[in-house]
PDB file of C-alpha atoms in Angstrom:
ATOM      1  CA  VAL A   1       0.000   0.000   0.000  1.00  0.00           C
ATOM      2  CA  LEU A   2       1.326   3.428  -0.952  1.00  0.00           C
ATOM      3  CA  PHE A   3       1.080   6.316   1.482  1.00  0.00           C
ATOM      4  CA  ARG A   4       2.075   9.890   0.800  1.00  0.00           C
ATOM      5  CA  SER A   5       4.886  11.510   2.763  1.00  0.00           C
ATOM      6  CA  GLN A   6       2.798  14.673   2.843  1.00  0.00           C
ATOM      7  CA  GLU A   7      -0.941  15.205   2.835  1.00  0.00           C
ATOM      8  CA  ASP A   8      -1.077  16.640  -0.661  1.00  0.00           C
ATOM      9  CA  PHE A   9      -3.130  15.792  -3.736  1.00  0.00           C
ATOM     10  CA  LYS A  10      -0.678  15.469  -6.610  1.00  0.00           C
ATOM     11  CA  ARG A  11      -2.730  12.872  -8.476  1.00  0.00           C
ATOM     12  CA  ILE A  12      -6.532  12.958  -8.418  1.00  0.00           C
ATOM     13  CA  LEU A  13      -8.869  10.358  -9.928  1.00  0.00           C
ATOM     14  CA  VAL A  14     -12.537  11.111 -10.618  1.00  0.00           C
ATOM     15  CA  LEU A  15     -15.098   8.516 -11.677  1.00  0.00           C
ATOM     16  CA  THR A  16     -17.607   9.475 -14.331  1.00  0.00           C
ATOM     17  CA  ASP A  17     -20.641   7.863 -15.947  1.00  0.00           C
ATOM     18  CA  PHE A  18     -21.390  11.020 -18.004  1.00  0.00           C
ATOM     19  CA  SER A  19     -24.355  11.901 -15.796  1.00  0.00           C
ATOM     20  CA  SER A  20     -24.833  15.486 -14.620  1.00  0.00           C
ATOM     21  CA  ALA A  21     -23.910  14.405 -11.072  1.00  0.00           C
ATOM     22  CA  SER A  22     -20.616  12.845 -12.125  1.00  0.00           C
ATOM     23  CA  LEU A  23     -19.875  15.839 -14.367  1.00  0.00           C
ATOM     24  CA  HIS A  24     -20.285  18.052 -11.311  1.00  0.00           C
ATOM     25  CA  ALA A  25     -17.913  15.749  -9.395  1.00  0.00           C
ATOM     26  CA  ALA A  26     -15.366  16.142 -12.207  1.00  0.00           C
ATOM     27  CA  GLU A  27     -15.706  19.932 -11.995  1.00  0.00           C
ATOM     28  CA  GLU A  28     -15.129  19.798  -8.235  1.00  0.00           C
ATOM     29  CA  ALA A  29     -12.080  17.569  -8.783  1.00  0.00           C
ATOM     30  CA  ALA A  30     -10.731  19.987 -11.403  1.00  0.00           C
ATOM     31  CA  ALA A  31     -11.193  22.936  -9.030  1.00  0.00           C
ATOM     32  CA  ILE A  32      -9.225  21.097  -6.342  1.00  0.00           C
ATOM     33  CA  ALA A  33      -6.558  20.171  -8.882  1.00  0.00           C
ATOM     34  CA  THR A  34      -6.034  23.849  -9.709  1.00  0.00           C
ATOM     35  CA  ARG A  35      -5.385  24.632  -6.014  1.00  0.00           C
ATOM     36  CA  PHE A  36      -2.969  21.740  -5.506  1.00  0.00           C
ATOM     37  CA  ASN A  37      -1.380  21.866  -8.961  1.00  0.00           C
ATOM     38  CA  SER A  38      -2.484  18.262  -9.443  1.00  0.00           C
ATOM     39  CA  LYS A  39      -2.660  15.870 -12.370  1.00  0.00           C
ATOM     40  CA  LEU A  40      -6.301  14.912 -12.902  1.00  0.00           C
ATOM     41  CA  HIS A  41      -7.376  11.511 -14.227  1.00  0.00           C
ATOM     42  CA  LEU A  42     -10.875  10.791 -15.568  1.00  0.00           C
ATOM     43  CA  LEU A  43     -12.018   7.177 -15.324  1.00  0.00           C
ATOM     44  CA  HIS A  44     -15.083   5.643 -16.955  1.00  0.00           C
ATOM     45  CA  VAL A  45     -15.842   2.032 -16.080  1.00  0.00           C
ATOM     46  CA  SER A  46     -18.137   0.022 -18.337  1.00  0.00           C
ATOM     47  CA  SER A  47     -19.782  -3.222 -17.321  1.00  0.00           C
ATOM     48  CA  SER A  48     -20.099  -5.802 -20.095  1.00  0.00           C
ATOM     49  CA  ALA A  49     -22.453  -8.010 -18.098  1.00  0.00           C
ATOM     50  CA  ALA A  50     -26.110  -7.121 -18.453  1.00  0.00           C
ATOM     51  CA  VAL A  51     -27.007  -9.718 -15.817  1.00  0.00           C
ATOM     52  CA  SER A  52     -24.879  -8.010 -13.154  1.00  0.00           C
ATOM     53  CA  HIS A  53     -26.826  -4.800 -13.665  1.00  0.00           C
ATOM     54  CA  LEU A  54     -30.158  -6.562 -13.344  1.00  0.00           C
ATOM     55  CA  SER A  55     -29.215  -8.535 -10.231  1.00  0.00           C
ATOM     56  CA  LEU A  56     -27.118  -5.919  -8.430  1.00  0.00           C
ATOM     57  CA  PRO A  57     -28.175  -2.534  -9.842  1.00  0.00           C
ATOM     58  CA  GLU A  58     -26.660  -0.533  -6.996  1.00  0.00           C
ATOM     59  CA  THR A  59     -23.152  -1.914  -7.525  1.00  0.00           C
ATOM     60  CA  CYS A  60     -22.930  -1.154 -11.227  1.00  0.00           C
ATOM     61  CA  PHE A  61     -21.531   2.284 -11.830  1.00  0.00           C
ATOM     62  CA  PHE A  62     -22.385   2.542 -15.517  1.00  0.00           C
ATOM     63  CA  HIS A  63     -25.916   1.327 -16.154  1.00  0.00           C
ATOM     64  CA  VAL A  64     -25.846  -0.087 -19.673  1.00  0.00           C
ATOM     65  CA  ALA A  65     -27.448  -3.395 -20.517  1.00  0.00           C
ATOM     66  CA  GLU A  66     -25.175  -4.224 -23.449  1.00  0.00           C
ATOM     67  CA  GLU A  67     -21.700  -3.072 -24.438  1.00  0.00           C
ATOM     68  CA  ASP A  68     -20.394  -3.408 -27.979  1.00  0.00           C
ATOM     69  CA  GLU A  69     -17.658  -1.813 -30.038  1.00  0.00           C
ATOM     70  CA  ASP A  70     -19.840   1.112 -31.108  1.00  0.00           C
ATOM     71  CA  SER A  71     -20.791   2.050 -27.554  1.00  0.00           C
ATOM     72  CA  SER A  72     -17.189   1.618 -26.415  1.00  0.00           C
ATOM     73  CA  LEU A  73     -16.035   4.025 -29.105  1.00  0.00           C
ATOM     74  CA  ASN A  74     -18.817   6.422 -28.153  1.00  0.00           C
ATOM     75  CA  ASN A  75     -17.689   6.317 -24.520  1.00  0.00           C
ATOM     76  CA  LYS A  76     -14.135   7.163 -25.518  1.00  0.00           C
ATOM     77  CA  LEU A  77     -15.322  10.101 -27.619  1.00  0.00           C
ATOM     78  CA  ARG A  78     -17.497  11.431 -24.774  1.00  0.00           C
ATOM     79  CA  LEU A  79     -14.616  11.011 -22.347  1.00  0.00           C
ATOM     80  CA  GLU A  80     -12.236  12.891 -24.659  1.00  0.00           C
ATOM     81  CA  LYS A  81     -14.751  15.711 -25.081  1.00  0.00           C
ATOM     82  CA  MET A  82     -15.160  15.938 -21.316  1.00  0.00           C
ATOM     83  CA  LYS A  83     -11.378  15.990 -20.874  1.00  0.00           C
ATOM     84  CA  ILE A  84     -10.852  18.803 -23.386  1.00  0.00           C
ATOM     85  CA  ASP A  85     -13.682  20.858 -21.932  1.00  0.00           C
ATOM     86  CA  LEU A  86     -12.309  20.615 -18.385  1.00  0.00           C
ATOM     87  CA  GLU A  87      -8.758  21.358 -19.530  1.00  0.00           C
ATOM     88  CA  ASN A  88      -9.924  24.504 -21.325  1.00  0.00           C
ATOM     89  CA  ARG A  89     -12.036  25.687 -18.396  1.00  0.00           C
ATOM     90  CA  PHE A  90      -9.600  24.972 -15.565  1.00  0.00           C
ATOM     91  CA  GLY A  91      -6.208  25.150 -17.269  1.00  0.00           C
ATOM     92  CA  ILE A  92      -4.959  21.823 -15.883  1.00  0.00           C
ATOM     93  CA  CYS A  93      -3.463  18.646 -17.337  1.00  0.00           C
ATOM     94  CA  ILE A  94      -5.968  15.770 -17.580  1.00  0.00           C
ATOM     95  CA  GLN A  95      -5.615  12.156 -18.680  1.00  0.00           C
ATOM     96  CA  SER A  96      -8.654  10.025 -19.507  1.00  0.00           C
ATOM     97  CA  HIS A  97      -9.099   6.272 -19.083  1.00  0.00           C
ATOM     98  CA  GLU A  98     -11.797   3.956 -20.435  1.00  0.00           C
ATOM     99  CA  ALA A  99     -11.984   0.502 -18.850  1.00  0.00           C
ATOM    100  CA  LYS A 100     -14.336  -2.474 -18.831  1.00  0.00           C
ATOM    101  CA  GLY A 101     -14.866  -4.825 -15.911  1.00  0.00           C
ATOM    102  CA  PRO A 102     -15.824  -5.004 -12.210  1.00  0.00           C
ATOM    103  CA  LEU A 103     -15.807  -1.578 -10.581  1.00  0.00           C
ATOM    104  CA  LYS A 104     -13.766  -2.550  -7.504  1.00  0.00           C
ATOM    105  CA  LYS A 105     -11.118  -4.336  -9.526  1.00  0.00           C
ATOM    106  CA  ILE A 106     -10.747  -1.526 -12.072  1.00  0.00           C
ATOM    107  CA  VAL A 107     -10.627   1.291  -9.516  1.00  0.00           C
ATOM    108  CA  THR A 108      -8.129  -0.586  -7.340  1.00  0.00           C
ATOM    109  CA  TYR A 109      -5.880  -1.119 -10.345  1.00  0.00           C
ATOM    110  CA  TYR A 110      -5.888   2.532 -11.430  1.00  0.00           C
ATOM    111  CA  VAL A 111      -5.433   3.890  -7.904  1.00  0.00           C
ATOM    112  CA  HIS A 112      -2.397   1.662  -7.442  1.00  0.00           C
ATOM    113  CA  ASP A 113      -0.967   2.021 -10.950  1.00  0.00           C
ATOM    114  CA  LEU A 114      -1.298   5.823 -11.062  1.00  0.00           C
ATOM    115  CA  HIS A 115      -0.331   6.364  -7.395  1.00  0.00           C
ATOM    116  CA  ILE A 116      -3.590   8.240  -6.823  1.00  0.00           C
ATOM    117  CA  ASP A 117      -3.803  10.481  -3.729  1.00  0.00           C
ATOM    118  CA  LEU A 118      -7.501  11.380  -3.923  1.00  0.00           C
ATOM    119  CA  VAL A 119     -10.545   9.746  -5.512  1.00  0.00           C
ATOM    120  CA  VAL A 120     -13.559  11.978  -6.182  1.00  0.00           C
ATOM    121  CA  VAL A 121     -16.993  10.455  -6.672  1.00  0.00           C
ATOM    122  CA  ASP A 122     -20.533  11.788  -6.725  1.00  0.00           C
ATOM    123  CA  ALA A 123     -22.443  10.446  -3.747  1.00  0.00           C
ATOM    124  CA  LYS A 124     -26.060   9.532  -4.269  1.00  0.00           C
ATOM    125  CA  LYS A 125     -28.037   9.735  -1.042  1.00  0.00           C
ATOM    126  CA  LYS A 126     -29.641   6.460   0.040  1.00  0.00           C
ATOM    127  CA  SER A 127     -31.839   5.420   2.902  1.00  0.00           C
ATOM    128  CA  GLY A 128     -33.944   2.597   4.288  1.00  0.00           C
ATOM    129  CA  ILE A 129     -33.999  -0.824   2.712  1.00  0.00           C
ATOM    130  CA  ARG A 130     -31.937   0.242  -0.334  1.00  0.00           C
ATOM    131  CA  GLU A 131     -29.014   1.104   1.925  1.00  0.00           C
ATOM    132  CA  LEU A 132     -29.339  -2.163   3.824  1.00  0.00           C
ATOM    133  CA  LEU A 133     -29.323  -4.266   0.651  1.00  0.00           C
ATOM    134  CA  PHE A 134     -26.899  -2.359  -1.565  1.00  0.00           C
ATOM    135  CA  SER A 135     -23.661  -0.523  -0.931  1.00  0.00           C
ATOM    136  CA  SER A 136     -23.328   2.844  -2.631  1.00  0.00           C
ATOM    137  CA  VAL A 137     -20.514   3.489  -5.093  1.00  0.00           C
ATOM    138  CA  ALA A 138     -18.959   5.862  -2.555  1.00  0.00           C
ATOM    139  CA  GLU A 139     -18.947   3.156   0.134  1.00  0.00           C
ATOM    140  CA  ILE A 140     -17.472   0.613  -2.274  1.00  0.00           C
ATOM    141  CA  ILE A 141     -14.622   2.954  -3.206  1.00  0.00           C
ATOM    142  CA  ILE A 142     -13.913   3.978   0.406  1.00  0.00           C
ATOM    143  CA  ASN A 143     -13.725   0.338   1.484  1.00  0.00           C
ATOM    144  CA  THR A 144     -11.609  -0.664  -1.515  1.00  0.00           C
ATOM    145  CA  VAL A 145      -8.789   1.878  -1.833  1.00  0.00           C
ATOM    146  CA  GLU A 146      -6.222   3.271   0.591  1.00  0.00           C
ATOM    147  CA  SER A 147      -6.286   6.756  -0.881  1.00  0.00           C
ATOM    148  CA  GLU A 148      -8.584   9.459   0.419  1.00  0.00           C
ATOM    149  CA  VAL A 149     -12.095   9.599  -1.070  1.00  0.00           C
ATOM    150  CA  LEU A 150     -14.095  12.806  -1.499  1.00  0.00           C
ATOM    151  CA  CYS A 151     -17.865  12.370  -1.814  1.00  0.00           C
ATOM    152  CA  VAL A 152     -19.558  15.363  -3.423  1.00  0.00           C
ATOM    153  CA  TYR A 153     -23.199  16.218  -3.976  1.00  0.00           C
ATOM    154  CA  PRO A 154     -25.022  18.320  -6.604  1.00  0.00           C
ATOM    155  CA  GLU A 155     -25.053  21.337  -4.271  1.00  0.00           C
ATOM    156  CA  SER A 156     -21.326  21.070  -3.472  1.00  0.00           C
ATOM    157  CA  ASN A 157     -19.023  23.936  -4.395  1.00  0.00           C
ATOM    158  CA  CYS A 158     -15.419  23.555  -3.281  1.00  0.00           C
ATOM    159  CA  ASN A 159     -14.576  27.076  -4.435  1.00  0.00           C
ATOM    160  CA  ARG A 160     -16.497  28.378  -1.432  1.00  0.00           C
ATOM    161  CA  LEU A 161     -14.748  26.012   0.983  1.00  0.00           C
ATOM    162  CA  LYS A 162     -14.445  28.122   4.143  1.00  0.00           C
ATOM    163  CA  LYS A 163     -15.545  25.892   7.035  1.00  0.00           C
ATOM    164  CA  ILE A 164     -14.142  22.417   7.652  1.00  0.00           C
ATOM    165  CA  VAL A 165     -15.588  20.157  10.365  1.00  0.00           C
ATOM    166  CA  LEU A 166     -13.089  17.747  11.904  1.00  0.00           C
ATOM    167  CA  PRO A 167     -14.506  15.212  14.404  1.00  0.00           C
ATOM    168  CA  VAL A 168     -12.113  14.027  17.132  1.00  0.00           C
ATOM    169  CA  GLY A 169     -12.790  10.681  18.780  1.00  0.00           C
ATOM    170  CA  LYS A 170     -10.727   8.488  21.080  1.00  0.00           C
ATOM    171  CA  PHE A 171      -7.334   9.368  19.581  1.00  0.00           C
ATOM    172  CA  VAL A 172      -5.620  12.347  17.975  1.00  0.00           C
ATOM    173  CA  PRO A 173      -6.320  11.913  14.219  1.00  0.00           C
ATOM    174  CA  GLU A 174      -2.954  13.204  13.016  1.00  0.00           C
ATOM    175  CA  ARG A 175      -3.376  12.313   9.362  1.00  0.00           C
ATOM    176  CA  LYS A 176      -6.863  13.841   9.240  1.00  0.00           C
ATOM    177  CA  ILE A 177      -5.552  16.986  10.959  1.00  0.00           C
ATOM    178  CA  ARG A 178      -2.738  17.356   8.437  1.00  0.00           C
ATOM    179  CA  MET A 179      -5.279  16.925   5.640  1.00  0.00           C
ATOM    180  CA  ALA A 180      -7.491  19.623   7.148  1.00  0.00           C
ATOM    181  CA  TYR A 181      -4.454  21.889   7.399  1.00  0.00           C
ATOM    182  CA  GLU A 182      -3.581  21.444   3.717  1.00  0.00           C
ATOM    183  CA  LEU A 183      -7.154  22.149   2.625  1.00  0.00           C
ATOM    184  CA  ALA A 184      -7.520  25.129   4.957  1.00  0.00           C
ATOM    185  CA  ARG A 185      -4.247  26.547   3.672  1.00  0.00           C
ATOM    186  CA  LYS A 186      -5.167  26.148   0.011  1.00  0.00           C
ATOM    187  CA  PHE A 187      -8.714  27.491   0.386  1.00  0.00           C
ATOM    188  CA  ALA A 188      -8.191  29.991   3.255  1.00  0.00           C
ATOM    189  CA  ALA A 189     -10.675  28.039   5.376  1.00  0.00           C
ATOM    190  CA  ASN A 190     -11.325  27.659   9.104  1.00  0.00           C
ATOM    191  CA  VAL A 191     -11.191  24.334  10.943  1.00  0.00           C
ATOM    192  CA  HIS A 192     -13.856  23.370  13.489  1.00  0.00           C
ATOM    193  CA  MET A 193     -12.773  20.527  15.777  1.00  0.00           C
ATOM    194  CA  ILE A 194     -15.596  18.754  17.585  1.00  0.00           C
ATOM    195  CA  SER A 195     -15.800  15.917  20.081  1.00  0.00           C
ATOM    196  CA  LEU A 196     -18.753  14.160  21.665  1.00  0.00           C
ATOM    197  CA  ASN A 197     -19.984  15.062  25.117  1.00  0.00           C
ATOM    198  CA  LYS A 198     -21.966  12.006  26.222  1.00  0.00           C
ATOM    199  CA  ASN A 199     -22.084  13.184  29.828  1.00  0.00           C
ATOM    200  CA  SER A 200     -25.002  15.553  30.387  1.00  0.00           C
ATOM    201  CA  ASN A 201     -23.463  16.629  33.716  1.00  0.00           C
ATOM    202  CA  GLY A 202     -20.250  17.891  32.191  1.00  0.00           C
ATOM    203  CA  ILE A 203     -17.370  17.228  29.837  1.00  0.00           C
ATOM    204  CA  SER A 204     -15.438  14.033  30.430  1.00  0.00           C
ATOM    205  CA  ASN A 205     -11.719  14.332  31.125  1.00  0.00           C
ATOM    206  CA  GLU A 206     -10.928  11.831  28.379  1.00  0.00           C
ATOM    207  CA  ASN A 207     -12.771  13.785  25.680  1.00  0.00           C
ATOM    208  CA  THR A 208     -11.251  17.059  26.854  1.00  0.00           C
ATOM    209  CA  LYS A 209      -7.717  15.677  26.845  1.00  0.00           C
ATOM    210  CA  VAL A 210      -7.976  14.226  23.345  1.00  0.00           C
ATOM    211  CA  LEU A 211      -9.636  17.336  21.901  1.00  0.00           C
ATOM    212  CA  MET A 212      -7.025  19.628  23.462  1.00  0.00           C
ATOM    213  CA  ALA A 213      -4.214  17.361  22.272  1.00  0.00           C
ATOM    214  CA  ALA A 214      -5.643  17.493  18.745  1.00  0.00           C
ATOM    215  CA  TYR A 215      -5.905  21.277  18.968  1.00  0.00           C
ATOM    216  CA  ARG A 216      -2.272  21.588  20.091  1.00  0.00           C
ATOM    217  CA  TYR A 217      -1.152  19.249  17.297  1.00  0.00           C
ATOM    218  CA  LEU A 218      -2.820  21.445  14.688  1.00  0.00           C
ATOM    219  CA  LYS A 219      -1.594  24.702  16.212  1.00  0.00           C
ATOM    220  CA  ASP A 220       1.961  23.339  16.208  1.00  0.00           C
ATOM    221  CA  ILE A 221       1.912  23.145  12.406  1.00  0.00           C
ATOM    222  CA  THR A 222      -0.197  26.166  11.482  1.00  0.00           C
ATOM    223  CA  ASN A 223      -1.710  29.426  12.629  1.00  0.00           C
ATOM    224  CA  ILE A 224      -4.959  29.009  10.691  1.00  0.00           C
ATOM    225  CA  PRO A 225      -8.168  29.817  12.624  1.00  0.00           C
ATOM    226  CA  VAL A 226      -9.326  26.841  14.697  1.00  0.00           C
ATOM    227  CA  GLU A 227     -12.426  26.416  16.842  1.00  0.00           C
ATOM    228  CA  CYS A 228     -12.889  23.613  19.369  1.00  0.00           C
ATOM    229  CA  ARG A 229     -16.324  22.530  20.565  1.00  0.00           C
ATOM    230  CA  THR A 230     -17.900  19.629  22.392  1.00  0.00           C
ATOM    231  CA  VAL A 231     -21.285  18.590  21.041  1.00  0.00           C
ATOM    232  CA  SER A 232     -23.993  16.567  22.729  1.00  0.00           C
ATOM    233  CA  GLY A 233     -24.925  13.144  21.467  1.00  0.00           C
ATOM    234  CA  ASN A 234     -23.874   9.512  21.373  1.00  0.00           C
ATOM    235  CA  ASN A 235     -22.960   9.149  17.705  1.00  0.00           C
ATOM    236  CA  MET A 236     -20.119  11.045  16.058  1.00  0.00           C
ATOM    237  CA  ALA A 237     -21.420  10.850  12.476  1.00  0.00           C
ATOM    238  CA  GLU A 238     -24.816  12.247  13.430  1.00  0.00           C
ATOM    239  CA  ALA A 239     -23.257  14.954  15.610  1.00  0.00           C
ATOM    240  CA  ALA A 240     -20.925  15.955  12.762  1.00  0.00           C
ATOM    241  CA  ILE A 241     -23.853  16.315  10.349  1.00  0.00           C
ATOM    242  CA  ARG A 242     -25.862  18.407  12.832  1.00  0.00           C
ATOM    243  CA  TYR A 243     -22.917  20.657  13.637  1.00  0.00           C
ATOM    244  CA  ALA A 244     -21.993  21.078   9.965  1.00  0.00           C
ATOM    245  CA  GLU A 245     -25.549  22.087   9.136  1.00  0.00           C
ATOM    246  CA  ASN A 246     -25.717  24.535  12.056  1.00  0.00           C
ATOM    247  CA  ILE A 247     -22.604  26.441  10.982  1.00  0.00           C
ATOM    248  CA  ASN A 248     -23.190  26.020   7.219  1.00  0.00           C
ATOM    249  CA  ALA A 249     -19.976  24.041   6.854  1.00  0.00           C
ATOM    250  CA  ASP A 250     -18.575  23.112   3.450  1.00  0.00           C
ATOM    251  CA  LEU A 251     -16.758  19.854   4.267  1.00  0.00           C
ATOM    252  CA  ILE A 252     -16.653  17.103   6.899  1.00  0.00           C
ATOM    253  CA  LEU A 253     -13.489  15.023   7.372  1.00  0.00           C
ATOM    254  CA  VAL A 254     -14.058  11.525   8.772  1.00  0.00           C
ATOM    255  CA  ASN A 255     -12.204   8.282   9.300  1.00  0.00           C
ATOM    256  CA  PRO A 256     -13.955   5.314   7.646  1.00  0.00           C
ATOM    257  CA  GLY A 257     -15.316   2.751  10.026  1.00  0.00           C
ATOM    258  CA  THR A 258     -16.937   3.465  13.392  1.00  0.00           C
ATOM    259  CA  GLU A 259     -16.684   7.240  13.051  1.00  0.00           C
ATOM    260  CA  SER A 260     -18.637   7.169   9.772  1.00  0.00           C
ATOM    261  CA  GLN A 261     -21.519   4.983  10.957  1.00  0.00           C
ATOM    262  CA  LEU A 262     -24.911   6.371  11.977  1.00  0.00           C
ATOM    263  CA  SER A 263     -26.652   4.879  15.000  1.00  0.00           C
ATOM    264  CA  GLY A 264     -29.968   4.026  13.381  1.00  0.00           C
ATOM    265  CA  ASN A 265     -32.207   6.280  15.444  1.00  0.00           C
ATOM    266  CA  PHE A 266     -35.578   7.607  14.308  1.00  0.00           C
ATOM    267  CA  LEU A 267     -33.959  10.235  12.074  1.00  0.00           C
ATOM    268  CA  TYR A 268     -31.709   7.889  10.123  1.00  0.00           C
ATOM    269  CA  ARG A 269     -33.946   4.811  10.236  1.00  0.00           C
ATOM    270  CA  TRP A 270     -31.628   1.798  10.063  1.00  0.00           C
ATOM    271  CA  GLY A 271     -28.420   3.764  10.360  1.00  0.00           C
ATOM    272  CA  GLY A 272     -25.913   3.525   7.533  1.00  0.00           C
ATOM    273  CA  ASP A 273     -22.847   5.458   6.436  1.00  0.00           C
ATOM    274  CA  ILE A 274     -22.469   9.212   6.678  1.00  0.00           C
ATOM    275  CA  VAL A 275     -21.723   9.485   2.942  1.00  0.00           C
ATOM    276  CA  ASN A 276     -25.259   8.320   2.163  1.00  0.00           C
ATOM    277  CA  HIS A 277     -26.952  10.902   4.379  1.00  0.00           C
ATOM    278  CA  SER A 278     -24.811  14.012   4.771  1.00  0.00           C
ATOM    279  CA  PRO A 279     -25.954  17.169   2.942  1.00  0.00           C
ATOM    280  CA  VAL A 280     -22.344  18.370   3.268  1.00  0.00           C
ATOM    281  CA  PRO A 281     -19.464  16.905   1.200  1.00  0.00           C
ATOM    282  CA  VAL A 282     -17.531  14.228   3.072  1.00  0.00           C
ATOM    283  CA  LEU A 283     -13.816  13.490   2.776  1.00  0.00           C
ATOM    284  CA  SER A 284     -12.924  10.012   4.017  1.00  0.00           C
ATOM    285  CA  VAL A 285      -9.373   9.908   5.393  1.00  0.00           C
ATOM    286  CA  HIS A 286      -7.870   6.535   6.249  1.00  0.00           C
ATOM    287  CA  SER A 287      -6.228   6.160   9.639  1.00  0.00           C
ATOM    288  CA  ASN A 288      -4.110   3.294  10.919  1.00  0.00           C
ATOM    289  CA  MET A 289      -5.394   3.990  14.415  1.00  0.00           C
ATOM    290  CA  GLU A 290      -9.001   3.686  13.225  1.00  0.00           C
ATOM    291  CA  LYS A 291      -8.306   0.289  11.692  1.00  0.00           C
ATOM    292  CA  LYS A 292      -6.918  -0.999  14.985  1.00  0.00           C
ATOM    293  CA  GLN A 293     -10.071  -0.124  16.902  1.00  0.00           C
TER     294      GLN A 293
END
């Protein structure tokens, strides 16, 4: 597994199916690439198996019942047009890739082969029985690759990125903090650190210590504006969504795993992953500490 020595996005991969949502994701990826001086890669994955679409519709990224040479050529032409348009609009270098096969296998290959630092994907909100039965594309990618994954929505606009919400749990999320620093520096944004206060009678010493340690870690590497708050609740993902909505935040940084899971209360029905419910873009940042828990 390849890890970056610095939390920087030199190589960005965006998945597209030529829909308006994935086009918006590509525009968001291009805007980020301009800030980080990144190389942007466009990837379109075709499925040649009509049966897989019919039996598992939620796991097929490109919904086409039959692929042939004509449609493959058409995909390449559409991808090239998209590439040229984005290059002209954003003034960045873009490389396009057309591939056929299982989504997980193809994405894993390109992330590894191209040494991708960030994958950008449009996140389609899901709820109820659909989320229980089928994983979203965003979830599949997050659970498949070791690079960071940014989930964007139709209302996302990274050019107005000014408020970043950074949940702090049982340990100091150093990698996530460094990522927040890089984004805040590039976009002149503020960072809002939050931790859960499960004790209605006061703030627990453990939560306070970890939050303060995280604050000191960030302040040691930057002088960007930082706010620290404890928020009531028993679930970090739900608290992060509520807080982000209250302050009109533009991005939530989370570790995949426990921190990303909703509790399944009356508001979120059967629970699920934050990427399927958040109205605010979510950046999933892998953490070795999170994997050990």
